[in-house]
Protein backbone atom coordinates (compact mmCIF):
# COMPACT_ATOMS: atom_id res chain seq x y z
CA UNK A 1 0.00 0.00 0.00
CA UNK A 2 2.75 2.59 0.78
CA UNK A 3 4.34 1.77 -2.57
CA UNK A 4 1.07 2.51 -4.35
CA UNK A 5 0.75 5.82 -2.53
CA UNK A 6 4.29 6.83 -3.50
CA UNK A 7 3.73 5.87 -7.14
CA UNK A 8 0.46 7.79 -7.19
CA UNK A 9 2.07 10.93 -5.76
CA UNK A 10 4.97 10.67 -8.20
CA UNK A 11 2.53 10.39 -11.11
CA UNK A 12 0.42 13.33 -9.90
CA UNK A 13 3.33 15.74 -9.56
CA UNK A 14 5.53 14.59 -12.44
CA UNK A 15 2.68 14.61 -14.95
CA UNK A 16 1.38 17.95 -13.59
CA UNK A 17 -2.20 16.75 -13.17
CA UNK A 18 -4.92 19.04 -11.72
CA UNK A 19 -4.19 17.50 -8.29
CA UNK A 20 -0.57 18.73 -8.33
CA UNK A 21 -1.28 21.70 -6.08
CA UNK A 22 0.60 23.12 -3.12
CA UNK A 23 0.03 20.67 -0.21
CA UNK A 24 -1.06 23.56 2.02
CA UNK A 25 -4.17 24.04 -0.10
CA UNK A 26 -5.44 20.59 0.91
CA UNK A 27 -5.94 21.85 4.47
CA UNK A 28 -8.45 24.53 3.45
CA UNK A 29 -11.96 24.38 2.11
CA UNK A 30 -15.15 26.38 2.03
CA UNK A 31 -17.96 25.17 4.26
CA UNK A 32 -20.78 25.13 1.65
CA UNK A 33 -18.77 22.85 -0.62
CA UNK A 34 -17.75 20.62 2.29
CA UNK A 35 -21.40 20.30 3.35
CA UNK A 36 -22.46 19.28 -0.16
CA UNK A 37 -19.73 16.66 -0.32
CA UNK A 38 -20.69 15.31 3.10
CA UNK A 39 -24.35 15.03 2.09
CA UNK A 40 -23.23 12.98 -0.89
CA UNK A 41 -20.68 10.72 0.79
CA UNK A 42 -22.64 9.78 3.93
CA UNK A 43 -25.46 8.04 2.00
CA UNK A 44 -22.82 6.19 -0.04
CA UNK A 45 -21.17 5.03 3.20
CA UNK A 46 -24.49 3.88 4.62
CA UNK A 47 -25.25 2.17 1.33
CA UNK A 48 -22.12 0.02 1.56
CA UNK A 49 -22.94 -0.87 5.17
CA UNK A 50 -26.50 -2.03 4.43
CA UNK A 51 -25.33 -3.88 1.33
CA UNK A 52 -22.64 -5.73 3.31
CA UNK A 53 -25.16 -6.71 5.97
CA UNK A 54 -27.49 -7.98 3.27
CA UNK A 55 -24.80 -10.14 1.64
CA UNK A 56 -23.88 -11.53 5.07
CA UNK A 57 -27.54 -12.40 5.67
CA UNK A 58 -27.76 -14.16 2.31
CA UNK A 59 -24.69 -16.26 3.15
CA UNK A 60 -26.14 -17.15 6.55
CA UNK A 61 -29.32 -18.38 4.86
CA UNK A 62 -27.32 -20.40 2.33
CA UNK A 63 -25.27 -21.94 5.15
CA UNK A 64 -28.41 -23.14 6.93
CA UNK A 65 -29.48 -25.05 3.82
CA UNK A 66 -26.51 -27.39 4.16
CA UNK A 67 -22.75 -27.84 3.91
CA UNK A 68 -22.86 -28.71 0.22
CA UNK A 69 -24.98 -25.63 -0.38
CA UNK A 70 -22.59 -23.12 1.17
CA UNK A 71 -19.61 -24.86 -0.48
CA UNK A 72 -21.30 -24.49 -3.86
CA UNK A 73 -22.11 -20.85 -3.13
CA UNK A 74 -18.45 -20.15 -2.34
CA UNK A 75 -17.28 -21.80 -5.57
CA UNK A 76 -19.86 -19.89 -7.58
CA UNK A 77 -18.90 -16.62 -5.85
CA UNK A 78 -15.29 -17.10 -6.95
CA UNK A 79 -16.30 -17.56 -10.57
CA UNK A 80 -18.73 -14.68 -10.26
CA UNK A 81 -15.99 -12.33 -9.08
CA UNK A 82 -13.70 -13.39 -11.93
CA UNK A 83 -16.45 -12.81 -14.47
CA UNK A 84 -17.46 -9.49 -12.98
CA UNK A 85 -14.03 -7.89 -12.71
CA UNK A 86 -14.22 -6.57 -16.28
CA UNK A 87 -17.59 -4.98 -15.59
CA UNK A 88 -16.31 -3.36 -12.42
CA UNK A 89 -13.60 -1.65 -14.41
CA UNK A 90 -16.12 -0.61 -17.04
CA UNK A 91 -18.50 0.82 -14.45
CA UNK A 92 -15.80 2.73 -12.60
CA UNK A 93 -14.44 4.15 -15.85
CA UNK A 94 -17.96 5.24 -16.71
CA UNK A 95 -18.24 7.00 -13.34
CA UNK A 96 -15.05 8.97 -14.02
CA UNK A 97 -16.22 10.08 -17.46
CA UNK A 98 -19.70 10.96 -16.24
CA UNK A 99 -18.39 12.99 -13.31
CA UNK A 100 -16.06 14.87 -15.64
CA UNK A 101 -18.87 15.74 -18.03
CA UNK A 102 -21.29 16.80 -15.31
CA UNK A 103 -18.64 19.06 -13.79
CA UNK A 104 -18.07 20.60 -17.22
CA UNK A 105 -21.79 21.29 -17.55
CA UNK A 106 -22.24 18.72 -20.33
CA UNK A 107 -25.22 16.89 -18.88
CA UNK A 108 -26.46 15.52 -22.18
CA UNK A 109 -23.05 14.00 -22.86
CA UNK A 110 -23.06 12.45 -19.38
CA UNK A 111 -26.41 10.83 -20.07
CA UNK A 112 -25.25 9.53 -23.44
CA UNK A 113 -22.05 8.13 -21.91
CA UNK A 114 -24.00 6.05 -19.40
CA UNK A 115 -26.40 4.86 -22.10
CA UNK A 116 -23.53 3.61 -24.25
CA UNK A 117 -21.79 1.94 -21.32
CA UNK A 118 -25.03 0.15 -20.44
CA UNK A 119 -25.38 -1.21 -23.97
CA UNK A 120 -21.73 -2.27 -24.07
CA UNK A 121 -21.82 -3.84 -20.61
CA UNK A 122 -25.05 -5.77 -21.09
CA UNK A 123 -23.83 -7.11 -24.44
CA UNK A 124 -20.55 -8.21 -22.86
CA UNK A 125 -22.46 -9.81 -19.97
CA UNK A 126 -24.26 -12.14 -22.37
CA UNK A 127 -20.92 -13.20 -23.85
CA UNK A 128 -19.44 -13.82 -20.41
CA UNK A 129 -22.58 -15.71 -19.41
CA UNK A 130 -22.19 -18.09 -22.35
CA UNK A 131 -18.54 -18.67 -21.42
CA UNK A 132 -19.55 -19.42 -17.82
CA UNK A 133 -22.07 -22.04 -18.97
CA UNK A 134 -19.49 -23.69 -21.22
CA UNK A 135 -16.90 -23.76 -18.41
CA UNK A 136 -19.05 -25.52 -15.82
CA UNK A 137 -17.41 -28.92 -16.20
CA UNK A 138 -13.94 -27.39 -16.06
CA UNK A 139 -14.75 -25.53 -12.84
CA UNK A 140 -16.29 -28.50 -11.05
CA UNK A 141 -13.24 -30.64 -11.90
CA UNK A 142 -11.01 -28.14 -10.07
CA UNK A 143 -12.70 -28.81 -6.73
CA UNK A 144 -13.13 -31.90 -4.58
CA UNK A 145 -16.92 -31.83 -4.33
CA UNK A 146 -19.54 -34.42 -3.56
CA UNK A 147 -21.99 -35.38 -6.35
CA UNK A 148 -24.63 -33.09 -4.84
CA UNK A 149 -22.04 -30.32 -4.56
CA UNK A 150 -21.14 -30.71 -8.24
CA UNK A 151 -24.81 -30.52 -9.18
CA UNK A 152 -25.29 -27.41 -7.04
CA UNK A 153 -22.28 -25.67 -8.60
CA UNK A 154 -23.41 -26.47 -12.14
CA UNK A 155 -26.90 -25.15 -11.48
CA UNK A 156 -25.63 -22.06 -9.66
CA UNK A 157 -23.33 -21.19 -12.53
CA UNK A 158 -26.25 -21.56 -14.93
CA UNK A 159 -28.41 -19.25 -12.80
CA UNK A 160 -25.56 -16.78 -12.48
CA UNK A 161 -24.98 -16.76 -16.25
CA UNK A 162 -28.67 -16.09 -16.90
CA UNK A 163 -28.85 -13.17 -14.46
CA UNK A 164 -25.42 -11.63 -15.07
CA UNK A 165 -26.75 -9.13 -17.61
CA UNK A 166 -29.24 -7.76 -15.05
CA UNK A 167 -26.47 -7.27 -12.52
CA UNK A 168 -24.34 -5.52 -15.13
CA UNK A 169 -27.20 -3.21 -16.01
CA UNK A 170 -27.67 -2.34 -12.33
CA UNK A 171 -23.95 -1.84 -11.79
CA UNK A 172 -23.73 0.54 -14.76
CA UNK A 173 -26.68 2.64 -13.66
CA UNK A 174 -25.78 2.48 -9.97
CA UNK A 175 -22.06 3.29 -10.18
CA UNK A 176 -21.91 5.00 -13.56
CA UNK A 177 -25.02 7.14 -13.14
CA UNK A 178 -26.47 7.44 -9.63
CA UNK A 179 -23.23 7.65 -7.67
CA UNK A 180 -21.28 9.52 -10.32
CA UNK A 181 -24.17 11.96 -10.61
CA UNK A 182 -24.31 12.56 -6.86
CA UNK A 183 -27.71 10.87 -6.49
CA UNK A 184 -26.50 8.80 -3.54
CA UNK A 185 -29.55 9.38 -1.36
CA UNK A 186 -31.87 7.80 -3.91
CA UNK A 187 -29.34 4.99 -4.41
CA UNK A 188 -29.34 4.33 -0.66
CA UNK A 189 -33.14 4.11 -0.48
CA UNK A 190 -33.24 1.84 -3.52
CA UNK A 191 -30.56 -0.45 -2.08
CA UNK A 192 -32.23 -0.76 1.32
CA UNK A 193 -35.65 -1.46 -0.17
CA UNK A 194 -34.40 -3.99 -2.72
CA UNK A 195 -32.30 -6.00 -0.26
CA UNK A 196 -34.31 -5.80 2.94
CA UNK A 197 -37.84 -5.65 1.55
CA UNK A 198 -37.38 -8.06 -1.35
CA UNK A 199 -34.11 -10.01 -1.32
CA UNK A 200 -33.83 -11.13 2.30
CA UNK A 201 -37.55 -11.98 2.80
CA UNK A 202 -37.63 -13.93 -0.48
CA UNK A 203 -34.45 -15.81 0.44
CA UNK A 204 -35.83 -16.67 3.88
CA UNK A 205 -39.17 -17.94 2.55
CA UNK A 206 -37.50 -19.89 -0.27
CA UNK A 207 -35.02 -21.60 2.06
CA UNK A 208 -36.98 -22.19 5.27
CA UNK A 209 -40.63 -22.27 4.19
CA UNK A 210 -40.58 -23.65 0.66
CA UNK A 211 -37.33 -25.62 1.22
CA UNK A 212 -35.98 -24.88 -2.25
CA UNK A 213 -32.53 -26.15 -3.29
CA UNK A 214 -29.77 -23.60 -2.94
CA UNK A 215 -29.69 -22.77 -6.66
CA UNK A 216 -33.39 -21.89 -6.68
CA UNK A 217 -32.92 -19.77 -3.57
CA UNK A 218 -30.10 -18.01 -5.42
CA UNK A 219 -32.41 -17.44 -8.38
CA UNK A 220 -35.17 -16.07 -6.14
CA UNK A 221 -32.69 -13.63 -4.61
CA UNK A 222 -32.12 -12.33 -8.14
CA UNK A 223 -35.65 -10.88 -7.95
CA UNK A 224 -34.01 -8.13 -5.92
CA UNK A 225 -31.77 -7.29 -8.88
CA UNK A 226 -34.73 -7.39 -11.25
CA UNK A 227 -36.74 -4.96 -9.12
CA UNK A 228 -33.71 -2.71 -8.81
CA UNK A 229 -33.27 -2.76 -12.59
CA UNK A 230 -36.77 -1.37 -13.19
CA UNK A 231 -36.33 1.38 -10.60
CA UNK A 232 -32.83 2.36 -11.71
CA UNK A 233 -33.93 2.40 -15.38
CA UNK A 234 -36.75 4.78 -14.51
CA UNK A 235 -34.40 7.00 -12.53
CA UNK A 236 -31.83 6.99 -15.29
CA UNK A 237 -34.33 7.99 -17.98
CA UNK A 238 -35.71 10.78 -15.79
CA UNK A 239 -32.23 12.40 -15.62
CA UNK A 240 -32.97 13.43 -12.03
CA UNK A 241 -29.76 11.70 -10.98
CA UNK A 242 -27.60 14.42 -12.56
CA UNK A 243 -26.40 16.72 -9.77
CA UNK A 244 -23.58 19.21 -10.30
CA UNK A 245 -21.83 19.42 -6.92
CA UNK A 246 -19.35 22.06 -8.08
CA UNK A 247 -21.18 24.61 -10.19
CA UNK A 248 -24.12 25.33 -7.89
CA UNK A 249 -26.47 28.18 -8.89
CA UNK A 250 -26.49 31.08 -6.45
CA UNK A 251 -22.87 30.66 -5.42
CA UNK A 252 -19.79 32.27 -6.86
CA UNK A 253 -18.63 31.02 -10.20
CA UNK A 254 -15.71 28.64 -10.22
CA UNK A 255 -13.50 31.31 -11.71
CA UNK A 256 -13.91 33.47 -8.64
CA UNK A 257 -13.45 30.91 -5.90
CA UNK A 258 -10.54 31.42 -3.53
CA UNK A 259 -9.59 28.68 -1.08
CA UNK A 260 -7.59 30.05 1.81
CA UNK A 261 -4.91 27.81 3.24
CA UNK A 262 -2.46 28.15 6.12
CA UNK A 263 0.28 30.72 5.60
CA UNK A 264 -1.92 32.55 3.11
CA UNK A 265 -1.47 29.93 0.40
CA UNK A 266 -4.25 30.45 -2.14
CA UNK A 267 -5.58 28.44 -4.99
CA UNK A 268 -7.19 30.42 -7.81
CA UNK A 269 -9.21 28.99 -10.65
CA UNK A 270 -9.03 31.18 -13.72
CA UNK A 271 -10.00 30.09 -17.25
CA UNK A 272 -7.99 32.98 -18.73
CA UNK A 273 -4.74 32.26 -16.92
CA UNK A 274 -1.86 31.01 -19.06
CA UNK A 275 0.00 29.29 -16.21
CA UNK A 276 -0.26 25.56 -15.50
CA UNK A 277 -2.95 25.09 -18.14
CA UNK A 278 -4.62 21.68 -18.37
CA UNK A 279 -5.88 20.86 -21.84
CA UNK A 280 -8.27 18.17 -20.60
CA UNK A 281 -10.35 20.44 -18.42
CA UNK A 282 -9.41 23.92 -19.75
CA UNK A 283 -8.80 24.85 -16.13
CA UNK A 284 -5.80 26.81 -14.96
CA UNK A 285 -4.42 26.45 -11.44
CA UNK A 286 -2.14 29.14 -10.00
CA UNK A 287 -0.58 29.00 -6.55
CA UNK A 288 0.03 32.32 -4.80
CA UNK A 289 1.71 32.96 -1.46
GROMACS .gro file of C-alpha atoms in nm:
model
  289
    1UNK     CA    1   0.000   0.000   0.000
    2UNK     CA    2   0.275   0.259   0.078
    3UNK     CA    3   0.434   0.177  -0.257
    4UNK     CA    4   0.107   0.251  -0.435
    5UNK     CA    5   0.075   0.582  -0.253
    6UNK     CA    6   0.429   0.683  -0.350
    7UNK     CA    7   0.373   0.587  -0.714
    8UNK     CA    8   0.046   0.779  -0.719
    9UNK     CA    9   0.207   1.093  -0.576
   10UNK     CA   10   0.497   1.067  -0.820
   11UNK     CA   11   0.253   1.039  -1.111
   12UNK     CA   12   0.042   1.333  -0.990
   13UNK     CA   13   0.333   1.574  -0.956
   14UNK     CA   14   0.553   1.459  -1.244
   15UNK     CA   15   0.268   1.461  -1.495
   16UNK     CA   16   0.138   1.795  -1.359
   17UNK     CA   17  -0.220   1.675  -1.317
   18UNK     CA   18  -0.492   1.904  -1.172
   19UNK     CA   19  -0.419   1.750  -0.829
   20UNK     CA   20  -0.057   1.873  -0.833
   21UNK     CA   21  -0.128   2.170  -0.608
   22UNK     CA   22   0.060   2.312  -0.312
   23UNK     CA   23   0.003   2.067  -0.021
   24UNK     CA   24  -0.106   2.356   0.202
   25UNK     CA   25  -0.417   2.404  -0.010
   26UNK     CA   26  -0.544   2.059   0.091
   27UNK     CA   27  -0.594   2.185   0.447
   28UNK     CA   28  -0.845   2.453   0.345
   29UNK     CA   29  -1.196   2.438   0.211
   30UNK     CA   30  -1.515   2.638   0.203
   31UNK     CA   31  -1.796   2.517   0.426
   32UNK     CA   32  -2.078   2.513   0.165
   33UNK     CA   33  -1.877   2.285  -0.062
   34UNK     CA   34  -1.775   2.062   0.229
   35UNK     CA   35  -2.140   2.030   0.335
   36UNK     CA   36  -2.246   1.928  -0.016
   37UNK     CA   37  -1.973   1.666  -0.032
   38UNK     CA   38  -2.069   1.531   0.310
   39UNK     CA   39  -2.435   1.503   0.209
   40UNK     CA   40  -2.323   1.298  -0.089
   41UNK     CA   41  -2.068   1.072   0.079
   42UNK     CA   42  -2.264   0.978   0.393
   43UNK     CA   43  -2.546   0.804   0.200
   44UNK     CA   44  -2.282   0.619  -0.004
   45UNK     CA   45  -2.117   0.503   0.320
   46UNK     CA   46  -2.449   0.388   0.462
   47UNK     CA   47  -2.525   0.217   0.133
   48UNK     CA   48  -2.212   0.002   0.156
   49UNK     CA   49  -2.294  -0.087   0.517
   50UNK     CA   50  -2.650  -0.203   0.443
   51UNK     CA   51  -2.533  -0.388   0.133
   52UNK     CA   52  -2.264  -0.573   0.331
   53UNK     CA   53  -2.516  -0.671   0.597
   54UNK     CA   54  -2.749  -0.798   0.327
   55UNK     CA   55  -2.480  -1.014   0.164
   56UNK     CA   56  -2.388  -1.153   0.507
   57UNK     CA   57  -2.754  -1.240   0.567
   58UNK     CA   58  -2.776  -1.416   0.231
   59UNK     CA   59  -2.469  -1.626   0.315
   60UNK     CA   60  -2.614  -1.715   0.655
   61UNK     CA   61  -2.932  -1.838   0.486
   62UNK     CA   62  -2.732  -2.040   0.233
   63UNK     CA   63  -2.527  -2.194   0.515
   64UNK     CA   64  -2.841  -2.314   0.693
   65UNK     CA   65  -2.948  -2.505   0.382
   66UNK     CA   66  -2.651  -2.739   0.416
   67UNK     CA   67  -2.275  -2.784   0.391
   68UNK     CA   68  -2.286  -2.871   0.022
   69UNK     CA   69  -2.498  -2.563  -0.038
   70UNK     CA   70  -2.259  -2.312   0.117
   71UNK     CA   71  -1.961  -2.486  -0.048
   72UNK     CA   72  -2.130  -2.449  -0.386
   73UNK     CA   73  -2.211  -2.085  -0.313
   74UNK     CA   74  -1.845  -2.015  -0.234
   75UNK     CA   75  -1.728  -2.180  -0.557
   76UNK     CA   76  -1.986  -1.989  -0.758
   77UNK     CA   77  -1.890  -1.662  -0.585
   78UNK     CA   78  -1.529  -1.710  -0.695
   79UNK     CA   79  -1.630  -1.756  -1.057
   80UNK     CA   80  -1.873  -1.468  -1.026
   81UNK     CA   81  -1.599  -1.233  -0.908
   82UNK     CA   82  -1.370  -1.339  -1.193
   83UNK     CA   83  -1.645  -1.281  -1.447
   84UNK     CA   84  -1.746  -0.949  -1.298
   85UNK     CA   85  -1.403  -0.789  -1.271
   86UNK     CA   86  -1.422  -0.657  -1.628
   87UNK     CA   87  -1.759  -0.498  -1.559
   88UNK     CA   88  -1.631  -0.336  -1.242
   89UNK     CA   89  -1.360  -0.165  -1.441
   90UNK     CA   90  -1.612  -0.061  -1.704
   91UNK     CA   91  -1.850   0.082  -1.445
   92UNK     CA   92  -1.580   0.273  -1.260
   93UNK     CA   93  -1.444   0.415  -1.585
   94UNK     CA   94  -1.796   0.524  -1.671
   95UNK     CA   95  -1.824   0.700  -1.334
   96UNK     CA   96  -1.505   0.897  -1.402
   97UNK     CA   97  -1.622   1.008  -1.746
   98UNK     CA   98  -1.970   1.096  -1.624
   99UNK     CA   99  -1.839   1.299  -1.331
  100UNK     CA  100  -1.606   1.487  -1.564
  101UNK     CA  101  -1.887   1.574  -1.803
  102UNK     CA  102  -2.129   1.680  -1.531
  103UNK     CA  103  -1.864   1.906  -1.379
  104UNK     CA  104  -1.807   2.060  -1.722
  105UNK     CA  105  -2.179   2.129  -1.755
  106UNK     CA  106  -2.224   1.872  -2.033
  107UNK     CA  107  -2.522   1.689  -1.888
  108UNK     CA  108  -2.646   1.552  -2.218
  109UNK     CA  109  -2.305   1.400  -2.286
  110UNK     CA  110  -2.306   1.245  -1.938
  111UNK     CA  111  -2.641   1.083  -2.007
  112UNK     CA  112  -2.525   0.953  -2.344
  113UNK     CA  113  -2.205   0.813  -2.191
  114UNK     CA  114  -2.400   0.605  -1.940
  115UNK     CA  115  -2.640   0.486  -2.210
  116UNK     CA  116  -2.353   0.361  -2.425
  117UNK     CA  117  -2.179   0.194  -2.132
  118UNK     CA  118  -2.503   0.015  -2.044
  119UNK     CA  119  -2.538  -0.121  -2.397
  120UNK     CA  120  -2.173  -0.227  -2.407
  121UNK     CA  121  -2.182  -0.384  -2.061
  122UNK     CA  122  -2.505  -0.577  -2.109
  123UNK     CA  123  -2.383  -0.711  -2.444
  124UNK     CA  124  -2.055  -0.821  -2.286
  125UNK     CA  125  -2.246  -0.981  -1.997
  126UNK     CA  126  -2.426  -1.214  -2.237
  127UNK     CA  127  -2.092  -1.320  -2.385
  128UNK     CA  128  -1.944  -1.382  -2.041
  129UNK     CA  129  -2.258  -1.571  -1.941
  130UNK     CA  130  -2.219  -1.809  -2.235
  131UNK     CA  131  -1.854  -1.867  -2.142
  132UNK     CA  132  -1.955  -1.942  -1.782
  133UNK     CA  133  -2.207  -2.204  -1.897
  134UNK     CA  134  -1.949  -2.369  -2.122
  135UNK     CA  135  -1.690  -2.376  -1.841
  136UNK     CA  136  -1.905  -2.552  -1.582
  137UNK     CA  137  -1.741  -2.892  -1.620
  138UNK     CA  138  -1.394  -2.739  -1.606
  139UNK     CA  139  -1.475  -2.553  -1.284
  140UNK     CA  140  -1.629  -2.850  -1.105
  141UNK     CA  141  -1.324  -3.064  -1.190
  142UNK     CA  142  -1.101  -2.814  -1.007
  143UNK     CA  143  -1.270  -2.881  -0.673
  144UNK     CA  144  -1.313  -3.190  -0.458
  145UNK     CA  145  -1.692  -3.183  -0.433
  146UNK     CA  146  -1.954  -3.442  -0.356
  147UNK     CA  147  -2.199  -3.538  -0.635
  148UNK     CA  148  -2.463  -3.309  -0.484
  149UNK     CA  149  -2.204  -3.032  -0.456
  150UNK     CA  150  -2.114  -3.071  -0.824
  151UNK     CA  151  -2.481  -3.052  -0.918
  152UNK     CA  152  -2.529  -2.741  -0.704
  153UNK     CA  153  -2.228  -2.567  -0.860
  154UNK     CA  154  -2.341  -2.647  -1.214
  155UNK     CA  155  -2.690  -2.515  -1.148
  156UNK     CA  156  -2.563  -2.206  -0.966
  157UNK     CA  157  -2.333  -2.119  -1.253
  158UNK     CA  158  -2.625  -2.156  -1.493
  159UNK     CA  159  -2.841  -1.925  -1.280
  160UNK     CA  160  -2.556  -1.678  -1.248
  161UNK     CA  161  -2.498  -1.676  -1.625
  162UNK     CA  162  -2.867  -1.609  -1.690
  163UNK     CA  163  -2.885  -1.317  -1.446
  164UNK     CA  164  -2.542  -1.163  -1.507
  165UNK     CA  165  -2.675  -0.913  -1.761
  166UNK     CA  166  -2.924  -0.776  -1.505
  167UNK     CA  167  -2.647  -0.727  -1.252
  168UNK     CA  168  -2.434  -0.552  -1.513
  169UNK     CA  169  -2.720  -0.321  -1.601
  170UNK     CA  170  -2.767  -0.234  -1.233
  171UNK     CA  171  -2.395  -0.184  -1.179
  172UNK     CA  172  -2.373   0.054  -1.476
  173UNK     CA  173  -2.668   0.264  -1.366
  174UNK     CA  174  -2.578   0.248  -0.997
  175UNK     CA  175  -2.206   0.329  -1.018
  176UNK     CA  176  -2.191   0.500  -1.356
  177UNK     CA  177  -2.502   0.714  -1.314
  178UNK     CA  178  -2.647   0.744  -0.963
  179UNK     CA  179  -2.323   0.765  -0.767
  180UNK     CA  180  -2.128   0.952  -1.032
  181UNK     CA  181  -2.417   1.196  -1.061
  182UNK     CA  182  -2.431   1.256  -0.686
  183UNK     CA  183  -2.771   1.087  -0.649
  184UNK     CA  184  -2.650   0.880  -0.354
  185UNK     CA  185  -2.955   0.938  -0.136
  186UNK     CA  186  -3.187   0.780  -0.391
  187UNK     CA  187  -2.934   0.499  -0.441
  188UNK     CA  188  -2.934   0.433  -0.066
  189UNK     CA  189  -3.314   0.411  -0.048
  190UNK     CA  190  -3.324   0.184  -0.352
  191UNK     CA  191  -3.056  -0.045  -0.208
  192UNK     CA  192  -3.223  -0.076   0.132
  193UNK     CA  193  -3.565  -0.146  -0.017
  194UNK     CA  194  -3.440  -0.399  -0.272
  195UNK     CA  195  -3.230  -0.600  -0.026
  196UNK     CA  196  -3.431  -0.580   0.294
  197UNK     CA  197  -3.784  -0.565   0.155
  198UNK     CA  198  -3.738  -0.806  -0.135
  199UNK     CA  199  -3.411  -1.001  -0.132
  200UNK     CA  200  -3.383  -1.113   0.230
  201UNK     CA  201  -3.755  -1.198   0.280
  202UNK     CA  202  -3.763  -1.393  -0.048
  203UNK     CA  203  -3.445  -1.581   0.044
  204UNK     CA  204  -3.583  -1.667   0.388
  205UNK     CA  205  -3.917  -1.794   0.255
  206UNK     CA  206  -3.750  -1.989  -0.027
  207UNK     CA  207  -3.502  -2.160   0.206
  208UNK     CA  208  -3.698  -2.219   0.527
  209UNK     CA  209  -4.063  -2.227   0.419
  210UNK     CA  210  -4.058  -2.365   0.066
  211UNK     CA  211  -3.733  -2.562   0.122
  212UNK     CA  212  -3.598  -2.488  -0.225
  213UNK     CA  213  -3.253  -2.615  -0.329
  214UNK     CA  214  -2.977  -2.360  -0.294
  215UNK     CA  215  -2.969  -2.277  -0.666
  216UNK     CA  216  -3.339  -2.189  -0.668
  217UNK     CA  217  -3.292  -1.977  -0.357
  218UNK     CA  218  -3.010  -1.801  -0.542
  219UNK     CA  219  -3.241  -1.744  -0.838
  220UNK     CA  220  -3.517  -1.607  -0.614
  221UNK     CA  221  -3.269  -1.363  -0.461
  222UNK     CA  222  -3.212  -1.233  -0.814
  223UNK     CA  223  -3.565  -1.088  -0.795
  224UNK     CA  224  -3.401  -0.813  -0.592
  225UNK     CA  225  -3.177  -0.729  -0.888
  226UNK     CA  226  -3.473  -0.739  -1.125
  227UNK     CA  227  -3.674  -0.496  -0.912
  228UNK     CA  228  -3.371  -0.271  -0.881
  229UNK     CA  229  -3.327  -0.276  -1.259
  230UNK     CA  230  -3.677  -0.137  -1.319
  231UNK     CA  231  -3.633   0.138  -1.060
  232UNK     CA  232  -3.283   0.236  -1.171
  233UNK     CA  233  -3.393   0.240  -1.538
  234UNK     CA  234  -3.675   0.478  -1.451
  235UNK     CA  235  -3.440   0.700  -1.253
  236UNK     CA  236  -3.183   0.699  -1.529
  237UNK     CA  237  -3.433   0.799  -1.798
  238UNK     CA  238  -3.571   1.078  -1.579
  239UNK     CA  239  -3.223   1.240  -1.562
  240UNK     CA  240  -3.297   1.343  -1.203
  241UNK     CA  241  -2.976   1.170  -1.098
  242UNK     CA  242  -2.760   1.442  -1.256
  243UNK     CA  243  -2.640   1.672  -0.977
  244UNK     CA  244  -2.358   1.921  -1.030
  245UNK     CA  245  -2.183   1.942  -0.692
  246UNK     CA  246  -1.935   2.206  -0.808
  247UNK     CA  247  -2.118   2.461  -1.019
  248UNK     CA  248  -2.412   2.533  -0.789
  249UNK     CA  249  -2.647   2.818  -0.889
  250UNK     CA  250  -2.649   3.108  -0.645
  251UNK     CA  251  -2.287   3.066  -0.542
  252UNK     CA  252  -1.979   3.227  -0.686
  253UNK     CA  253  -1.863   3.102  -1.020
  254UNK     CA  254  -1.571   2.864  -1.022
  255UNK     CA  255  -1.350   3.131  -1.171
  256UNK     CA  256  -1.391   3.347  -0.864
  257UNK     CA  257  -1.345   3.091  -0.590
  258UNK     CA  258  -1.054   3.142  -0.353
  259UNK     CA  259  -0.959   2.868  -0.108
  260UNK     CA  260  -0.759   3.005   0.181
  261UNK     CA  261  -0.491   2.781   0.324
  262UNK     CA  262  -0.246   2.815   0.612
  263UNK     CA  263   0.028   3.072   0.560
  264UNK     CA  264  -0.192   3.255   0.311
  265UNK     CA  265  -0.147   2.993   0.040
  266UNK     CA  266  -0.425   3.045  -0.214
  267UNK     CA  267  -0.558   2.844  -0.499
  268UNK     CA  268  -0.719   3.042  -0.781
  269UNK     CA  269  -0.921   2.899  -1.065
  270UNK     CA  270  -0.903   3.118  -1.372
  271UNK     CA  271  -1.000   3.009  -1.725
  272UNK     CA  272  -0.799   3.298  -1.873
  273UNK     CA  273  -0.474   3.226  -1.692
  274UNK     CA  274  -0.186   3.101  -1.906
  275UNK     CA  275   0.000   2.929  -1.621
  276UNK     CA  276  -0.026   2.556  -1.550
  277UNK     CA  277  -0.295   2.509  -1.814
  278UNK     CA  278  -0.462   2.168  -1.837
  279UNK     CA  279  -0.588   2.086  -2.184
  280UNK     CA  280  -0.827   1.817  -2.060
  281UNK     CA  281  -1.035   2.044  -1.842
  282UNK     CA  282  -0.941   2.392  -1.975
  283UNK     CA  283  -0.880   2.485  -1.613
  284UNK     CA  284  -0.580   2.681  -1.496
  285UNK     CA  285  -0.442   2.645  -1.144
  286UNK     CA  286  -0.214   2.914  -1.000
  287UNK     CA  287  -0.058   2.900  -0.655
  288UNK     CA  288   0.003   3.232  -0.480
  289UNK     CA  289   0.171   3.296  -0.146
   0.00000   0.00000   0.00000
